[in-house]
PDB file of C-alpha atoms in Angstrom:
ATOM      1  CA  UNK A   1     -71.934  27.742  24.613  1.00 29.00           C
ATOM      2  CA  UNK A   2     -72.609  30.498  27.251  1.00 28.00           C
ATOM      3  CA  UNK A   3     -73.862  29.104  30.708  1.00 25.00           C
ATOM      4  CA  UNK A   4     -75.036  31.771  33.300  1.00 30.00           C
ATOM      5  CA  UNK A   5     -75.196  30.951  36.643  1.00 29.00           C
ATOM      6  CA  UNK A   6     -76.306  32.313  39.671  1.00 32.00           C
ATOM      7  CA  UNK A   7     -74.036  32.851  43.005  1.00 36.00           C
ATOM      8  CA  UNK A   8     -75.738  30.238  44.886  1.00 38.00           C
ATOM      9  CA  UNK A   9     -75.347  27.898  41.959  1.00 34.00           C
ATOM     10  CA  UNK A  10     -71.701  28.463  41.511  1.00 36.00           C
ATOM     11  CA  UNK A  11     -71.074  28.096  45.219  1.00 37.00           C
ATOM     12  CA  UNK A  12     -72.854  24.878  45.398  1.00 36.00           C
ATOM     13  CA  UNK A  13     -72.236  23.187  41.769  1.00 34.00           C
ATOM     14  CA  UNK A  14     -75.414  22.302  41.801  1.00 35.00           C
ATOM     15  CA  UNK A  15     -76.889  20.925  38.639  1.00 37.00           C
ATOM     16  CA  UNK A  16     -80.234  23.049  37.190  1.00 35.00           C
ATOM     17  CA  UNK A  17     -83.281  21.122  36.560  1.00 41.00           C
ATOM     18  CA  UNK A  18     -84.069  21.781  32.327  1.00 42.00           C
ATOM     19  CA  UNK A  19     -87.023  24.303  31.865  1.00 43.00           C
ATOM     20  CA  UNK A  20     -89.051  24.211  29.199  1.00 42.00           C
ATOM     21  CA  UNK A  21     -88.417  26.654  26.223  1.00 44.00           C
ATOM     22  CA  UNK A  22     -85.941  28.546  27.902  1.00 47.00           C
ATOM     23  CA  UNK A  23     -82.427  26.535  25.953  1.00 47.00           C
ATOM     24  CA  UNK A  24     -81.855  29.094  22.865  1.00 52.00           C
ATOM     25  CA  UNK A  25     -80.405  27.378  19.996  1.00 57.00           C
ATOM     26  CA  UNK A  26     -79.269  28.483  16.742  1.00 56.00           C
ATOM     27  CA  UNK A  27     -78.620  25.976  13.682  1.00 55.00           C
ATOM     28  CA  UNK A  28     -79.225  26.124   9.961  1.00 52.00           C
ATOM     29  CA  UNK A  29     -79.405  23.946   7.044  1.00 50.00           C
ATOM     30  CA  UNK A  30     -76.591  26.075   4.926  1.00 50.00           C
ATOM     31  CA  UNK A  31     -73.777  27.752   4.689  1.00 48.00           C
ATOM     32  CA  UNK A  32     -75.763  31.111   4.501  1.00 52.00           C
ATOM     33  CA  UNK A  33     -76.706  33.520   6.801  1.00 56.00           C
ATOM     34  CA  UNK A  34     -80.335  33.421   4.913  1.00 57.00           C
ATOM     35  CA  UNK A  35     -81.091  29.958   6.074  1.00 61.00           C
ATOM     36  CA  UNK A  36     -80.024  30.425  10.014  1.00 65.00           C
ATOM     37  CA  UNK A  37     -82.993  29.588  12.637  1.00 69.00           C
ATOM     38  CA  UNK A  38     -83.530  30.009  16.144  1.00 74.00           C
ATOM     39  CA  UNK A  39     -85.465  26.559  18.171  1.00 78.00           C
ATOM     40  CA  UNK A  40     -86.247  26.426  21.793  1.00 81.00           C
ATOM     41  CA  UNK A  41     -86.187  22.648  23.333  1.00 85.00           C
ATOM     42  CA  UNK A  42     -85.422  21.265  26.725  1.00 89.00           C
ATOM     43  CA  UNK A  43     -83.098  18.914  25.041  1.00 90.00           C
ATOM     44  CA  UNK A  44     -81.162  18.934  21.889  1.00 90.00           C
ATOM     45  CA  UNK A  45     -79.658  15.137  20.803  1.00 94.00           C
ATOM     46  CA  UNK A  46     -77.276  15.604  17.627  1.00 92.00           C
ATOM     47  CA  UNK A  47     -77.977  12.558  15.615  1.00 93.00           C
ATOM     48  CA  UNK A  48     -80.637   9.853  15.533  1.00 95.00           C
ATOM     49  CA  UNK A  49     -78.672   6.894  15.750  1.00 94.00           C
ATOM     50  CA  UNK A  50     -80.022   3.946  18.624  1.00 94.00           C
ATOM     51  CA  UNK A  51     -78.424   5.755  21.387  1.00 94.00           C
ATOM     52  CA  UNK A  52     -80.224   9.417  20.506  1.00 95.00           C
ATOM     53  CA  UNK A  53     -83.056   8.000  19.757  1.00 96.00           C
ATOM     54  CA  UNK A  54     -83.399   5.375  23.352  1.00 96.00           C
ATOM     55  CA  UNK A  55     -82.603   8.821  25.110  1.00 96.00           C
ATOM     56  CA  UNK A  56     -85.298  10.566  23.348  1.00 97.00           C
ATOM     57  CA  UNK A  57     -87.298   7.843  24.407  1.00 96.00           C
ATOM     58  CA  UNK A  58     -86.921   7.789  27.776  1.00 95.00           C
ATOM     59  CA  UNK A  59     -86.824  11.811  28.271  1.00 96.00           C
ATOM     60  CA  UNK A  60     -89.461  12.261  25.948  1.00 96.00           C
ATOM     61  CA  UNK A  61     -91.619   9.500  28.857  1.00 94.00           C
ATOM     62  CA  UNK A  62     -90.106  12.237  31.190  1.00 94.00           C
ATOM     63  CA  UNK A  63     -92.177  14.825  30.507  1.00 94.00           C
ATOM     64  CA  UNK A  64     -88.677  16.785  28.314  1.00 94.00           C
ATOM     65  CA  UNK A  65     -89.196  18.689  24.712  1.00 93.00           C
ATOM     66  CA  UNK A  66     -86.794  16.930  22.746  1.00 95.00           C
ATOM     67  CA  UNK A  67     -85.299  17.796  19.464  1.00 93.00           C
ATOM     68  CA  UNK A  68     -83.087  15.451  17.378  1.00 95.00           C
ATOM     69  CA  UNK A  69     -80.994  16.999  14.787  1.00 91.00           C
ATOM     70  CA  UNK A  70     -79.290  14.738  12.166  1.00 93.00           C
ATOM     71  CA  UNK A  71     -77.001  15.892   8.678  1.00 89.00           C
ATOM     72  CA  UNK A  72     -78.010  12.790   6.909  1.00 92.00           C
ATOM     73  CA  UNK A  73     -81.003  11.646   4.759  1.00 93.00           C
ATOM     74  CA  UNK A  74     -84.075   9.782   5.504  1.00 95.00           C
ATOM     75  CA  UNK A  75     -84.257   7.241   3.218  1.00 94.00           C
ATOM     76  CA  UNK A  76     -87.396   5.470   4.129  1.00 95.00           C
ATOM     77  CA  UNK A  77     -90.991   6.759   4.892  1.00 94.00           C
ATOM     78  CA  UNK A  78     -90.472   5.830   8.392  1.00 96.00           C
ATOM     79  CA  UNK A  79     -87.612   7.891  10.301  1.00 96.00           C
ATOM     80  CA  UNK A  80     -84.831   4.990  10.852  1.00 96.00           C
ATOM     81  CA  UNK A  81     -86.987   2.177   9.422  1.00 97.00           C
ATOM     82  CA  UNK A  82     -84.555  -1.242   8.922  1.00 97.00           C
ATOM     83  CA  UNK A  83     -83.741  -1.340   5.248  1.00 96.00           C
ATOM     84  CA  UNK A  84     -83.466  -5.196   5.223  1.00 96.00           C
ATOM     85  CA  UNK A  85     -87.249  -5.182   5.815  1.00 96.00           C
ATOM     86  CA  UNK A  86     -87.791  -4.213   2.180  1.00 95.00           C
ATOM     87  CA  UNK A  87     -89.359  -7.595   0.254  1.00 93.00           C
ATOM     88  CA  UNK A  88     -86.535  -7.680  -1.820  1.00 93.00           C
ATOM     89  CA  UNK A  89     -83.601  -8.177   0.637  1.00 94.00           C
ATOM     90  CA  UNK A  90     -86.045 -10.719   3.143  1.00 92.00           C
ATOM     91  CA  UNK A  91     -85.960 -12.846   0.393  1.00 89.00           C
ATOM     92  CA  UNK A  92     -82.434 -12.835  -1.031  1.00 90.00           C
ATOM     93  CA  UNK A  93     -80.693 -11.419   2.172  1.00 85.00           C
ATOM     94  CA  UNK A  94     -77.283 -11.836   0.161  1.00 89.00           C
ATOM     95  CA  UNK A  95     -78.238  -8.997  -1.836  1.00 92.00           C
ATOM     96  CA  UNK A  96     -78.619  -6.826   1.251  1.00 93.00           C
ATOM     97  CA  UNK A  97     -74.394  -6.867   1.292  1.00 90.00           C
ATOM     98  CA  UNK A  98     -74.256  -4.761  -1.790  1.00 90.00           C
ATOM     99  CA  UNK A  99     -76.888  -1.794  -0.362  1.00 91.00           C
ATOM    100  CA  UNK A 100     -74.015  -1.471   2.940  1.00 90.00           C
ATOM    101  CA  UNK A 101     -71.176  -1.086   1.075  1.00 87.00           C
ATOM    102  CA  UNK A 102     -72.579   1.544  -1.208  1.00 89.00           C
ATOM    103  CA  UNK A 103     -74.215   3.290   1.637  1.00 89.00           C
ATOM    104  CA  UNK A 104     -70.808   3.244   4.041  1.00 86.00           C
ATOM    105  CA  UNK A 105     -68.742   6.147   4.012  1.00 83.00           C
ATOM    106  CA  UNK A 106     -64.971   4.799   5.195  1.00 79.00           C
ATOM    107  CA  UNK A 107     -63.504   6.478   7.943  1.00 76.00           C
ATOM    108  CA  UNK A 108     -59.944   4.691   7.836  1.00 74.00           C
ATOM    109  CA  UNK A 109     -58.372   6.031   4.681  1.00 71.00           C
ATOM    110  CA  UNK A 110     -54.481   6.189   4.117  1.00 66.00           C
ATOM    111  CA  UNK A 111     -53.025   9.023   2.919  1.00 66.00           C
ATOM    112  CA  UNK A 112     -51.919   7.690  -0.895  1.00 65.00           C
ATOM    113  CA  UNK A 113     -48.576   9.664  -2.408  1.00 63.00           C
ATOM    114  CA  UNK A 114     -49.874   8.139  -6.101  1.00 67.00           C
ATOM    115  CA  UNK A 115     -49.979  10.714  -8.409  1.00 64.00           C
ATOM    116  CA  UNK A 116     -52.831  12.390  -9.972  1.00 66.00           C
ATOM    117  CA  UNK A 117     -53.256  11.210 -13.271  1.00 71.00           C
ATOM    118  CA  UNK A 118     -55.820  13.525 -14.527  1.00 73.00           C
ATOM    119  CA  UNK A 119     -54.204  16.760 -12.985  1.00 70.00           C
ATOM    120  CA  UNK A 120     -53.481  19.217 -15.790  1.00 78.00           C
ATOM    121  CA  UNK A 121     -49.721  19.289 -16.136  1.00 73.00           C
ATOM    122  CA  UNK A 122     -48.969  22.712 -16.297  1.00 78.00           C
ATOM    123  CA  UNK A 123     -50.666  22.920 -13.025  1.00 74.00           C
ATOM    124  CA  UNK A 124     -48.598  23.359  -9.520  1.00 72.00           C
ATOM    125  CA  UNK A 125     -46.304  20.399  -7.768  1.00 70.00           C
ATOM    126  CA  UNK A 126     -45.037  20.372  -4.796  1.00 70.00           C
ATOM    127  CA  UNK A 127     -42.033  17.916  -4.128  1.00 71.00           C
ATOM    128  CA  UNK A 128     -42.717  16.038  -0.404  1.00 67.00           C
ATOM    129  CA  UNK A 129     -39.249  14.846  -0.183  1.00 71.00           C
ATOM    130  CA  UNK A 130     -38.220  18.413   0.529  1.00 74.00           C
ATOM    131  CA  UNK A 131     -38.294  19.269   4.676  1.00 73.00           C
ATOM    132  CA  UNK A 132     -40.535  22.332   4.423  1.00 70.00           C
ATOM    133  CA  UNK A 133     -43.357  20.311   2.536  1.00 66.00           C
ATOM    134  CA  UNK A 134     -43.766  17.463   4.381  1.00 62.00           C
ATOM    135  CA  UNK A 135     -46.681  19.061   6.344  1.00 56.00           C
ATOM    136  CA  UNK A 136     -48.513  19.261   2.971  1.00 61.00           C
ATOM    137  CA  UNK A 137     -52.072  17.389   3.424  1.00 57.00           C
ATOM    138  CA  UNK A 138     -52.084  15.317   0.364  1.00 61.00           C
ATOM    139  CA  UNK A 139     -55.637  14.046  -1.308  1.00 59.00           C
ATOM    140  CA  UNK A 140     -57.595  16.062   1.906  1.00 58.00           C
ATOM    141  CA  UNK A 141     -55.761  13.066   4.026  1.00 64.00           C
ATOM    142  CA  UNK A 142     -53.726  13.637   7.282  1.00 62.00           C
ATOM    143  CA  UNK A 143     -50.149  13.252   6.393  1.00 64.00           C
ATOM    144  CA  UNK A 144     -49.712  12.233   9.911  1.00 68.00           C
ATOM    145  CA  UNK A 145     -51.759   9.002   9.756  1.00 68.00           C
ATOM    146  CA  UNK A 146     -50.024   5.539   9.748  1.00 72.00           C
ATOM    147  CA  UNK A 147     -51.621   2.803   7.503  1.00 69.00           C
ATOM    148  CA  UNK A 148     -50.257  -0.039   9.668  1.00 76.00           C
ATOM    149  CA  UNK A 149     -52.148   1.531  12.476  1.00 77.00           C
ATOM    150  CA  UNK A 150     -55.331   2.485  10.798  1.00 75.00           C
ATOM    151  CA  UNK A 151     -58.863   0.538  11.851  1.00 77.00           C
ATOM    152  CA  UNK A 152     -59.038  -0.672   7.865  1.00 75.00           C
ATOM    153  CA  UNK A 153     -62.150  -1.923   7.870  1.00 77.00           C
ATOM    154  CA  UNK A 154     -64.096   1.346   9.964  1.00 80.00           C
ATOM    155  CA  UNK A 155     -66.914   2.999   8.629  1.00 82.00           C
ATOM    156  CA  UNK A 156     -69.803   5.102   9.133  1.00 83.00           C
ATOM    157  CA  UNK A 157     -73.529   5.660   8.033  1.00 83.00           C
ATOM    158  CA  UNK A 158     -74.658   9.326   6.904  1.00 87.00           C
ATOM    159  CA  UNK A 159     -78.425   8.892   7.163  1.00 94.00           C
ATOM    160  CA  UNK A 160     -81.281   9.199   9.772  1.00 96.00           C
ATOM    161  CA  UNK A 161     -81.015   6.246  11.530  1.00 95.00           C
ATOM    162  CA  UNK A 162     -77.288   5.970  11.808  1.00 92.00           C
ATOM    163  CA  UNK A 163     -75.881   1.941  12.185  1.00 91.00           C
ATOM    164  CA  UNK A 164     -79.439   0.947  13.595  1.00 94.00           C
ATOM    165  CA  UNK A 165     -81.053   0.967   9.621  1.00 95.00           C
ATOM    166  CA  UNK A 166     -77.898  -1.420   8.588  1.00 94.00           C
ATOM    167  CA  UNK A 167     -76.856  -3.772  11.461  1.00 94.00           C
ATOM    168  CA  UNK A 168     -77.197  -7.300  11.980  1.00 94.00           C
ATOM    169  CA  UNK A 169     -79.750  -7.084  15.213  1.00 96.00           C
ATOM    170  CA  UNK A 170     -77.534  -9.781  16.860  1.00 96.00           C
ATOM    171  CA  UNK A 171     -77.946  -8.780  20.548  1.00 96.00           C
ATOM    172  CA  UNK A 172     -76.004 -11.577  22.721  1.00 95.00           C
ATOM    173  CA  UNK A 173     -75.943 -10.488  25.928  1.00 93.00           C
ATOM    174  CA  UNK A 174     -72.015  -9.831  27.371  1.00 91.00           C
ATOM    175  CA  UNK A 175     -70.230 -12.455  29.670  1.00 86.00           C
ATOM    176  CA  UNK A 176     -70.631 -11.268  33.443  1.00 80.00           C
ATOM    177  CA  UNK A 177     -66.236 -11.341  33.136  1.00 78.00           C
ATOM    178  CA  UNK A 178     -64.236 -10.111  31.335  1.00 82.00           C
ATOM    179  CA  UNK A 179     -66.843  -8.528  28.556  1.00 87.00           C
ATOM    180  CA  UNK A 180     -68.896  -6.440  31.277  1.00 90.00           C
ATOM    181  CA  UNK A 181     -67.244  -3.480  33.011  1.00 89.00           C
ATOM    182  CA  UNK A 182     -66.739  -3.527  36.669  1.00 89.00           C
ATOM    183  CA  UNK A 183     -68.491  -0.452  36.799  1.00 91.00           C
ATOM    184  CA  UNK A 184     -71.933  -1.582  36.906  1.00 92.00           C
ATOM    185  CA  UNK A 185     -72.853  -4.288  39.024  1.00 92.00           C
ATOM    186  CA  UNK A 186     -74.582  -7.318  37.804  1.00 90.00           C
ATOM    187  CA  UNK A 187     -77.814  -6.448  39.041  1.00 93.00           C
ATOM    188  CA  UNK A 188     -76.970  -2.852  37.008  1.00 95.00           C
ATOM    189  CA  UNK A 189     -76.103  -4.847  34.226  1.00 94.00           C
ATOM    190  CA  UNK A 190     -79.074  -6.979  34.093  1.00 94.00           C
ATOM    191  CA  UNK A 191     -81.740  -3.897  34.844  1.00 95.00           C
ATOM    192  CA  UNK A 192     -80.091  -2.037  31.466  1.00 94.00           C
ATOM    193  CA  UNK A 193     -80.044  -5.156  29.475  1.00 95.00           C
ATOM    194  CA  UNK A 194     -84.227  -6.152  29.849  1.00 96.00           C
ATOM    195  CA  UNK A 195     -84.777  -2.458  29.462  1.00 95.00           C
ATOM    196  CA  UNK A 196     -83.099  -2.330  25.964  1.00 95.00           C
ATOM    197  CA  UNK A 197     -84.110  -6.015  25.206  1.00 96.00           C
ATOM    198  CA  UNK A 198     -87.895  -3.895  25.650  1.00 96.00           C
ATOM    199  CA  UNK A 199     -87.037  -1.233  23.709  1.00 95.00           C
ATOM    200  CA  UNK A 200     -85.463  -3.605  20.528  1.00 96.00           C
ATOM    201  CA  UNK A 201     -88.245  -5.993  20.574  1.00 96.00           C
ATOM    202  CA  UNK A 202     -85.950  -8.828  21.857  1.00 97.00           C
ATOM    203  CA  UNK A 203     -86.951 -12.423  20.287  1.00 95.00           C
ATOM    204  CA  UNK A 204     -85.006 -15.864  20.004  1.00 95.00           C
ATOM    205  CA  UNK A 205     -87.951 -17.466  18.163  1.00 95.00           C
ATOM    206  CA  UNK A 206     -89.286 -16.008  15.097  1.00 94.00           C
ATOM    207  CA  UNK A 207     -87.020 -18.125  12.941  1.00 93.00           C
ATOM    208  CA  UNK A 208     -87.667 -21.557  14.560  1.00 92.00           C
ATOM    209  CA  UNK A 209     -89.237 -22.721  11.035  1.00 90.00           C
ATOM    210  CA  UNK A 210     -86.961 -21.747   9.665  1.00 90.00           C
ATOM    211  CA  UNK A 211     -85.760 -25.053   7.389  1.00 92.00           C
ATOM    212  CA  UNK A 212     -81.779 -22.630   6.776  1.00 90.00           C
ATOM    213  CA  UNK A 213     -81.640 -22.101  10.527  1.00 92.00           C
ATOM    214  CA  UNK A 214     -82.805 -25.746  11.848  1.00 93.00           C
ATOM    215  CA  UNK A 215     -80.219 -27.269   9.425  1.00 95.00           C
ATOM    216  CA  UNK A 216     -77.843 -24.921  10.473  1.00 94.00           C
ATOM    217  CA  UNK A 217     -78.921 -25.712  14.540  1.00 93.00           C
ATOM    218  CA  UNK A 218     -78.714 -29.480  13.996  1.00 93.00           C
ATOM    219  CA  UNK A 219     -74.975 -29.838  12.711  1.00 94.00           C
ATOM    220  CA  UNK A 220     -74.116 -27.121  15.339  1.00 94.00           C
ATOM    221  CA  UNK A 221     -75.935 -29.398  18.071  1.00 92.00           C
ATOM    222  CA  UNK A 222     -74.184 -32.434  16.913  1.00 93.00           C
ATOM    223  CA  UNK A 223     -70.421 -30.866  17.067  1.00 92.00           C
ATOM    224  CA  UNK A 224     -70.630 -29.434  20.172  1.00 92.00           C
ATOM    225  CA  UNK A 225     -73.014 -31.405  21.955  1.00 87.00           C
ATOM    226  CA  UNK A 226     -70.692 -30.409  25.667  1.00 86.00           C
ATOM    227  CA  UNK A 227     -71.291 -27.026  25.056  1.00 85.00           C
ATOM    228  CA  UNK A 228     -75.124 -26.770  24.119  1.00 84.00           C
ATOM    229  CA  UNK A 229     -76.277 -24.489  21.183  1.00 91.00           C
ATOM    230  CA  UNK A 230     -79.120 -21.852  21.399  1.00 91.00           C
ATOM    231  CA  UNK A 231     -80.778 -19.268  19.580  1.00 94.00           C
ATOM    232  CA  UNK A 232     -79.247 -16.033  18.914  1.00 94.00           C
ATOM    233  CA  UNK A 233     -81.330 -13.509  20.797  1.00 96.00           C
ATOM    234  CA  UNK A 234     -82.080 -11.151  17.416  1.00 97.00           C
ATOM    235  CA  UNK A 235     -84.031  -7.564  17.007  1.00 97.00           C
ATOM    236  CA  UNK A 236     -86.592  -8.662  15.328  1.00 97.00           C
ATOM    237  CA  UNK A 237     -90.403  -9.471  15.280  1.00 95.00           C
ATOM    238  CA  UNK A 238     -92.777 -11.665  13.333  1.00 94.00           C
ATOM    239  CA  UNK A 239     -94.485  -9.702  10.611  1.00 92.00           C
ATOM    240  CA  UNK A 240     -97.811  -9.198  11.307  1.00 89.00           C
ATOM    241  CA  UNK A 241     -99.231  -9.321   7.605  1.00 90.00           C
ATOM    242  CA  UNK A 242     -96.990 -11.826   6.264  1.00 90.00           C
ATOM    243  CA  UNK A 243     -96.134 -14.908   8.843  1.00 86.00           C
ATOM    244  CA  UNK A 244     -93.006 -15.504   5.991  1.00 87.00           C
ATOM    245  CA  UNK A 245     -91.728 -12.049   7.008  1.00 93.00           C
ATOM    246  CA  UNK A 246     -90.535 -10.563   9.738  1.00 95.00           C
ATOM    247  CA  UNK A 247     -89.528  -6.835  10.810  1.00 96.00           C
ATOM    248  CA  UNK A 248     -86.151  -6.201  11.694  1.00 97.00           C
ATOM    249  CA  UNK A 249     -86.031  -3.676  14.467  1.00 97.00           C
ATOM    250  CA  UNK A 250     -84.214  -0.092  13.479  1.00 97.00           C
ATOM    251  CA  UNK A 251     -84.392   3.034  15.565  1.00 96.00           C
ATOM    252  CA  UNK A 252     -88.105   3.174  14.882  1.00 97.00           C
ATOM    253  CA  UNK A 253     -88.911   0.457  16.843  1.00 97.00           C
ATOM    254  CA  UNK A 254     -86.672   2.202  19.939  1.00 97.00           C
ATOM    255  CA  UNK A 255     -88.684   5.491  19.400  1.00 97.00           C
ATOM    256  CA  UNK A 256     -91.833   3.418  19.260  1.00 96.00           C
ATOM    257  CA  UNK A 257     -95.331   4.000  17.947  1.00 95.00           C
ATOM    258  CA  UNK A 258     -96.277   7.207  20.313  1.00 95.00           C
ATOM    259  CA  UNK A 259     -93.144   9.536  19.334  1.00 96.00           C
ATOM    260  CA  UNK A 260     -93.631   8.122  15.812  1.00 96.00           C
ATOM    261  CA  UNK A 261     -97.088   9.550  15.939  1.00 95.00           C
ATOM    262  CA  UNK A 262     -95.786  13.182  17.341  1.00 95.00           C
ATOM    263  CA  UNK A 263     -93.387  13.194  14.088  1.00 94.00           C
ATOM    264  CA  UNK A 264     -96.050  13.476  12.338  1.00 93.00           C
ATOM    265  CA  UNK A 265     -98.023  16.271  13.806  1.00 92.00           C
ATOM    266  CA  UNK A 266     -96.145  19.430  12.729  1.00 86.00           C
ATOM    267  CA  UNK A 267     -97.608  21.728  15.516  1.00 89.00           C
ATOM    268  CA  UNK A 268     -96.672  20.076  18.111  1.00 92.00           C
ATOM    269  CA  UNK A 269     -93.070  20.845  20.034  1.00 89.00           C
ATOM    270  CA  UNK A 270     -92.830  17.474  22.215  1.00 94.00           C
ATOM    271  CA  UNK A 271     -90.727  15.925  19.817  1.00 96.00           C
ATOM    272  CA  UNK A 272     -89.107  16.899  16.654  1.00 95.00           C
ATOM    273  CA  UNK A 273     -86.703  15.499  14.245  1.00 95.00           C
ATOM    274  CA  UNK A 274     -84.892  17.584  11.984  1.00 91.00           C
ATOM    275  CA  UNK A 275     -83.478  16.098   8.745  1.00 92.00           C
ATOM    276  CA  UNK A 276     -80.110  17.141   6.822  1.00 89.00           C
ATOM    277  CA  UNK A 277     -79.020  19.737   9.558  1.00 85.00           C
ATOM    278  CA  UNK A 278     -75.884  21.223  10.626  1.00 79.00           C
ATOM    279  CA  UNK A 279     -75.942  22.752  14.223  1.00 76.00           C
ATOM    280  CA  UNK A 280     -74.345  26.121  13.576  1.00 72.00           C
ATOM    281  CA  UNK A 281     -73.872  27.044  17.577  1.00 72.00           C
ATOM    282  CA  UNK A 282     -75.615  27.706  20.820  1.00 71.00           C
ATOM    283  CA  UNK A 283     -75.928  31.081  20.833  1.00 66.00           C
ATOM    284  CA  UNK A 284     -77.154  30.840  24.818  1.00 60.00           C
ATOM    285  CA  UNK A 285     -78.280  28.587  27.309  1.00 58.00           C
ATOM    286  CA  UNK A 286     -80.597  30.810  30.277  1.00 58.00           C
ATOM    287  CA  UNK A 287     -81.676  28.370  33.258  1.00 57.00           C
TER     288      UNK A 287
END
């Protein structure tokens, strides 16, 4: 990325205000020259995950161009749409297990020194024992990883959306010490917290007929009577159709009904969202 400055800039570091249309970048959606294009935004956000898309919230309110690019999929109608809210998995939930793990893509993977069975065996071997192949990358895995250190259980989503079309929508607040960082003050703290408990439709209610949560409530209320019991602030809202539904907040419900709206008017340049794209590089950035 190639910044220019002017003099007066460089001598007083100051920090440009974003002008509209004048940030060239240049992506594609290939590995070919054919398929390279040139977009102009104020600000580019690569991926669409909660945290993209509660920027593009907020800069898009600003009065900013924004442009989310993401590699993945979009596997509902509505960009990052909750899959749980599908009929099927609100009423057998358990089922909803089975969709993560074949969506998951693990991130944590030990390099394995098993042999390839199916490898033709006239075909080249390379001993590891021996000094000068030990740098060798076996299976496409770093050689240099250790298993006993390795986060087994990491993983990551590969669609439009990110975590936020997966995840539980548990959304305790932290404990003032030691879970919140010493960085913000409490009042800080509290400000961001109601501003994203807005943005994810915060709610400690909807499941208060619930007859699996009040059974639940009740033997939790009679072990720890010292210690009180309350609802688990959750992501979610009733379902306005159905009262035995309810809609589990994904980044749709951070980007909200009015940049929803702009994704679906093509000519406009206020806010975009482009699907299964690589940024290639920023050829320039003029301010």
């Amino acid at each position: 990325m190639a910044v220019r400055q002017t003099p007066d800039q460089k001598r007083q570091h100051a920090k440009p205000t974003p002008r509209s249309g004048r940030h060239k970048l240049h992506f594609h959606t290939d590995h070919t020259d054919s398929n390279l294009r040139e977009e102009r935004t104020d600000v580019l956000i690569i991926g669409s995950g909660p945290v993209g898309s509660a920027f593009a919230r907020v800069l898009v309110d600003g009065g900013l161009k924004v442009l989310i690019v993401d590699a993945g999929p979009q596997l509902s109608k509505v960009p990052g749409w909750h899959l749980k809210n599908s009929y099927v998995y609100q009423r057998d939930f358990n089922s909803f297990t089975g969709l993560i793990f074949s969506h998951l893509h693990e991130a944590s993977v030990a390099v394995s020194t098993h042999p390839t069975i199916t490898l033709d065996p006239s075909a080249f071997h390379v001993d590891l024992t021996e000094p000068e192949h030990r740098g060798f990358v076996r299976h496409n895995l770093n050689p240099k990883q250790n298993p006993l250190t390795n986060i087994d259980g990491e993983a990551e989503a590969f669609c439009v959306g990110g975590m936020a079309v997966y995840w539980t929508c548990a959304i305790p607040r932290a404990i003032e010490h030691p879970e919140r960082s010493v960085l913000l003050s409490d009042d800080e703290w509290n400000e961001l917290y109601q501003r994203a408990e807005e943005l994810l439709c915060c709610n400690d209610t909807v499941f208060d007929d619930s007859i699996r949560h009040t059974i639940v409530k009740d033997i939790m209320q009679s072990h720890f009577q010292d210690r009180g019991v309350r609802n688990l602030p959750l992501a979610v809202q009733a379902n306005e159709f159905d009262s035995s539904l309810v809609k589990w907040s994904g980044t749709d419900v951070i980007l909200g009904d009015e940049l929803l709206e702009l994704l679906n008017n093509s000519r406009q340049k206020r806010f975009r969202l482009l699907v299964r794209c690589w940024l290639y590089k920023i050829v320039a950035l003029v301010l």
